[in-house]
C-alpha cells in the first residue's frame, strides 16, 4: 500500500540466508500520483499527472551488514556509518 499513488505496484525480492530460510523484502514501489497530492500543493490535477517511484537499496545494505533497524542508516551518526 502506497498512500500517495493509485494504482500502485511493488517490487519484492525473495532472499535466502545461509541456513536456507526465505524472507521477502520490499525493494521498491511505484504508481500514478494520486490527484489529491497535486491539488494539495496547488497543481492542477486536471492538467497534470505524474508517476512516482523509488527503490530501497538500504534494505539490501541491512541484509549484507546485519543491520536490524533501518532508521540507523538515516540518522547520520558517524559512529555508526564509519563502520562501513
Short mmCIF file of N, CA and C in Angstrom, two decimals:
data_model
loop_
_atom_site.label_atom_id
_atom_site.label_comp_id
_atom_site.label_asym_id
_atom_site.label_seq_id
_atom_site.Cartn_x
_atom_site.Cartn_y
_atom_site.Cartn_z
N UNK A 1 0.84 -1.19 0.00
CA UNK A 1 0.00 0.00 0.00
C UNK A 1 0.88 1.24 0.00
N UNK A 2 0.65 2.11 -0.95
CA UNK A 2 1.36 3.38 -1.03
C UNK A 2 0.29 4.47 -1.06
N UNK A 3 0.17 5.28 -0.02
CA UNK A 3 -0.96 6.21 0.11
C UNK A 3 -1.00 7.34 -0.91
N UNK A 4 0.09 7.63 -1.59
CA UNK A 4 0.11 8.77 -2.50
C UNK A 4 0.02 8.38 -3.96
N UNK A 5 -0.12 7.09 -4.24
CA UNK A 5 -0.24 6.63 -5.62
C UNK A 5 -1.42 5.66 -5.77
N UNK A 6 -2.03 5.70 -6.96
CA UNK A 6 -3.14 4.79 -7.26
C UNK A 6 -3.34 4.76 -8.77
N UNK A 7 -3.17 3.67 -9.43
CA UNK A 7 -2.78 2.36 -8.90
C UNK A 7 -1.31 2.33 -8.52
N UNK A 8 -0.95 1.35 -7.72
CA UNK A 8 0.42 1.21 -7.24
C UNK A 8 0.95 -0.19 -7.55
N UNK A 9 2.25 -0.31 -7.52
CA UNK A 9 2.90 -1.61 -7.68
C UNK A 9 4.11 -1.66 -6.76
N UNK A 10 4.56 -2.87 -6.45
CA UNK A 10 5.68 -3.06 -5.55
C UNK A 10 6.60 -4.13 -6.12
N UNK A 11 7.90 -3.94 -5.91
CA UNK A 11 8.89 -4.93 -6.32
C UNK A 11 9.46 -5.56 -5.05
N UNK A 12 9.38 -6.88 -4.95
CA UNK A 12 9.90 -7.61 -3.80
C UNK A 12 10.95 -8.62 -4.26
N UNK A 13 11.91 -8.89 -3.38
CA UNK A 13 12.92 -9.91 -3.64
C UNK A 13 12.78 -11.01 -2.59
N UNK A 14 12.94 -12.25 -3.02
CA UNK A 14 12.98 -13.37 -2.10
C UNK A 14 14.45 -13.65 -1.78
N UNK A 15 14.82 -13.43 -0.53
CA UNK A 15 16.20 -13.62 -0.11
C UNK A 15 16.33 -14.90 0.71
N UNK A 16 17.45 -15.56 0.57
CA UNK A 16 17.75 -16.77 1.34
C UNK A 16 18.94 -16.51 2.24
N UNK A 17 18.84 -16.91 3.51
CA UNK A 17 20.01 -16.79 4.38
C UNK A 17 20.84 -18.07 4.26
N UNK A 18 21.94 -18.11 4.99
CA UNK A 18 22.86 -19.25 4.87
C UNK A 18 22.23 -20.57 5.33
N UNK A 19 21.20 -20.47 6.17
CA UNK A 19 20.51 -21.67 6.65
C UNK A 19 19.39 -22.10 5.70
N UNK A 20 19.18 -21.32 4.64
CA UNK A 20 18.13 -21.66 3.68
C UNK A 20 16.77 -21.08 3.99
N UNK A 21 16.69 -20.21 4.99
CA UNK A 21 15.42 -19.56 5.33
C UNK A 21 15.10 -18.48 4.32
N UNK A 22 13.85 -18.41 3.91
CA UNK A 22 13.41 -17.43 2.92
C UNK A 22 12.78 -16.22 3.60
N UNK A 23 13.08 -15.04 3.06
CA UNK A 23 12.48 -13.79 3.54
C UNK A 23 12.17 -12.91 2.35
N UNK A 24 10.95 -12.39 2.29
CA UNK A 24 10.58 -11.43 1.25
C UNK A 24 10.95 -10.03 1.74
N UNK A 25 11.58 -9.25 0.87
CA UNK A 25 11.99 -7.88 1.21
C UNK A 25 11.47 -6.93 0.14
N UNK A 26 10.77 -5.89 0.58
CA UNK A 26 10.28 -4.87 -0.34
C UNK A 26 11.47 -4.04 -0.82
N UNK A 27 11.61 -3.95 -2.14
CA UNK A 27 12.73 -3.20 -2.70
C UNK A 27 12.32 -1.90 -3.36
N UNK A 28 11.06 -1.77 -3.71
CA UNK A 28 10.65 -0.53 -4.35
C UNK A 28 9.16 -0.48 -4.57
N UNK A 29 8.70 0.72 -4.79
CA UNK A 29 7.29 0.94 -5.07
C UNK A 29 7.13 1.98 -6.15
N UNK A 30 5.97 1.95 -6.80
CA UNK A 30 5.72 2.91 -7.85
C UNK A 30 4.22 3.04 -8.07
N UNK A 31 3.85 4.04 -8.83
CA UNK A 31 2.45 4.21 -9.17
C UNK A 31 2.16 5.59 -9.73
N UNK A 32 0.93 5.75 -10.17
CA UNK A 32 0.47 7.05 -10.65
C UNK A 32 0.16 7.93 -9.43
N UNK A 33 0.64 9.16 -9.45
CA UNK A 33 0.42 10.07 -8.33
C UNK A 33 -1.07 10.36 -8.19
N UNK A 34 -1.56 10.21 -6.97
CA UNK A 34 -2.97 10.50 -6.68
C UNK A 34 -3.24 11.97 -6.96
N UNK A 35 -4.33 12.30 -7.66
CA UNK A 35 -4.64 13.70 -7.96
C UNK A 35 -4.72 14.59 -6.72
N UNK A 36 -5.10 14.04 -5.58
CA UNK A 36 -5.17 14.83 -4.34
C UNK A 36 -3.81 15.37 -3.93
N UNK A 37 -2.74 14.68 -4.30
CA UNK A 37 -1.39 15.16 -3.99
C UNK A 37 -1.12 16.45 -4.76
N UNK A 38 -1.45 16.45 -6.04
CA UNK A 38 -1.27 17.67 -6.84
C UNK A 38 -2.14 18.80 -6.32
N UNK A 39 -3.40 18.50 -6.03
CA UNK A 39 -4.32 19.52 -5.54
C UNK A 39 -3.81 20.14 -4.24
N UNK A 40 -3.21 19.34 -3.37
CA UNK A 40 -2.74 19.82 -2.07
C UNK A 40 -1.60 20.83 -2.20
N UNK A 41 -0.88 20.79 -3.32
CA UNK A 41 0.24 21.73 -3.50
C UNK A 41 -0.04 22.75 -4.59
N UNK A 42 -1.31 22.88 -4.96
CA UNK A 42 -1.70 23.92 -5.90
C UNK A 42 -1.41 23.63 -7.36
N UNK A 43 -1.26 22.36 -7.73
CA UNK A 43 -1.04 21.99 -9.13
C UNK A 43 -2.35 21.43 -9.68
N UNK A 44 -2.73 21.88 -10.84
CA UNK A 44 -3.99 21.47 -11.46
C UNK A 44 -3.96 19.99 -11.85
N UNK A 45 -4.67 19.17 -11.08
CA UNK A 45 -4.66 17.72 -11.33
C UNK A 45 -5.48 17.33 -12.56
N UNK A 46 -6.24 18.27 -13.10
CA UNK A 46 -6.95 18.01 -14.36
C UNK A 46 -6.00 18.17 -15.56
N UNK A 47 -4.93 18.95 -15.35
CA UNK A 47 -3.98 19.22 -16.42
C UNK A 47 -2.73 18.34 -16.34
N UNK A 48 -2.31 18.02 -15.12
CA UNK A 48 -1.05 17.30 -14.92
C UNK A 48 -1.27 15.95 -14.24
N UNK A 49 -0.45 14.98 -14.62
CA UNK A 49 -0.40 13.69 -13.95
C UNK A 49 1.06 13.39 -13.65
N UNK A 50 1.29 12.38 -12.86
CA UNK A 50 2.68 12.06 -12.54
C UNK A 50 2.86 10.60 -12.20
N UNK A 51 4.10 10.17 -12.27
CA UNK A 51 4.49 8.80 -11.98
C UNK A 51 5.54 8.87 -10.87
N UNK A 52 5.31 8.17 -9.79
CA UNK A 52 6.24 8.18 -8.67
C UNK A 52 6.89 6.81 -8.55
N UNK A 53 8.17 6.79 -8.17
CA UNK A 53 8.85 5.51 -7.96
C UNK A 53 10.03 5.71 -7.03
N UNK A 54 10.42 4.65 -6.39
CA UNK A 54 11.58 4.69 -5.53
C UNK A 54 12.05 3.29 -5.21
N UNK A 55 13.35 3.15 -5.00
CA UNK A 55 13.91 1.86 -4.66
C UNK A 55 14.61 1.94 -3.32
N UNK A 56 14.54 0.87 -2.55
CA UNK A 56 15.08 0.83 -1.20
C UNK A 56 16.38 0.05 -1.11
N UNK A 57 17.43 0.60 -1.70
CA UNK A 57 18.71 -0.11 -1.66
C UNK A 57 19.21 -0.28 -0.23
N UNK A 58 18.73 0.57 0.68
CA UNK A 58 19.13 0.44 2.07
C UNK A 58 18.70 -0.91 2.65
N UNK A 59 17.66 -1.51 2.10
CA UNK A 59 17.21 -2.83 2.59
C UNK A 59 18.22 -3.92 2.23
N UNK A 60 18.87 -3.78 1.09
CA UNK A 60 19.94 -4.72 0.76
C UNK A 60 21.14 -4.52 1.68
N UNK A 61 21.45 -3.27 1.99
CA UNK A 61 22.55 -2.99 2.91
C UNK A 61 22.27 -3.58 4.29
N UNK A 62 21.01 -3.52 4.72
CA UNK A 62 20.65 -4.10 6.01
C UNK A 62 20.95 -5.59 6.04
N UNK A 63 20.62 -6.29 4.96
CA UNK A 63 20.88 -7.73 4.90
C UNK A 63 22.38 -8.01 4.88
N UNK A 64 23.09 -7.26 4.06
CA UNK A 64 24.53 -7.51 3.91
C UNK A 64 25.29 -7.29 5.21
N UNK A 65 24.92 -6.23 5.95
CA UNK A 65 25.66 -5.85 7.16
C UNK A 65 24.93 -6.20 8.45
N UNK A 66 23.85 -6.98 8.36
CA UNK A 66 23.10 -7.42 9.53
C UNK A 66 22.63 -6.25 10.40
N UNK A 67 22.10 -5.22 9.76
CA UNK A 67 21.53 -4.06 10.44
C UNK A 67 20.06 -4.36 10.72
N UNK A 68 19.64 -4.23 11.96
CA UNK A 68 18.28 -4.62 12.33
C UNK A 68 17.28 -3.47 12.34
N UNK A 69 17.76 -2.24 12.32
CA UNK A 69 16.86 -1.08 12.37
C UNK A 69 17.22 -0.13 11.23
N UNK A 70 16.31 0.01 10.26
CA UNK A 70 16.57 0.84 9.07
C UNK A 70 16.83 2.30 9.43
N UNK A 71 16.30 2.76 10.55
CA UNK A 71 16.48 4.17 10.94
C UNK A 71 17.94 4.52 11.19
N UNK A 72 18.73 3.54 11.56
CA UNK A 72 20.16 3.80 11.79
C UNK A 72 20.85 4.34 10.55
N UNK A 73 20.38 3.95 9.38
CA UNK A 73 21.01 4.41 8.14
C UNK A 73 20.72 5.87 7.83
N UNK A 74 19.71 6.44 8.47
CA UNK A 74 19.29 7.80 8.15
C UNK A 74 19.54 8.81 9.27
N UNK A 75 20.14 8.38 10.36
CA UNK A 75 20.38 9.29 11.49
C UNK A 75 21.66 10.09 11.35
N UNK A 76 22.49 9.77 10.36
CA UNK A 76 23.75 10.48 10.12
C UNK A 76 24.70 10.46 11.31
N UNK A 77 24.66 9.37 12.07
CA UNK A 77 25.57 9.19 13.20
C UNK A 77 26.87 8.60 12.65
N UNK A 78 27.93 9.40 12.63
CA UNK A 78 29.20 8.95 12.06
C UNK A 78 29.80 7.77 12.81
N UNK A 79 29.49 7.62 14.10
CA UNK A 79 29.99 6.46 14.84
C UNK A 79 29.44 5.18 14.23
N UNK A 80 28.20 5.23 13.78
CA UNK A 80 27.59 4.07 13.13
C UNK A 80 28.04 3.95 11.68
N UNK A 81 27.94 5.03 10.93
CA UNK A 81 28.21 5.00 9.49
C UNK A 81 29.67 4.69 9.16
N UNK A 82 30.60 5.09 10.03
CA UNK A 82 32.02 4.87 9.74
C UNK A 82 32.41 3.39 9.79
N UNK A 83 31.52 2.53 10.24
CA UNK A 83 31.79 1.09 10.26
C UNK A 83 31.77 0.49 8.86
N UNK A 84 31.24 1.24 7.91
CA UNK A 84 31.03 0.68 6.57
C UNK A 84 31.93 1.37 5.61
#
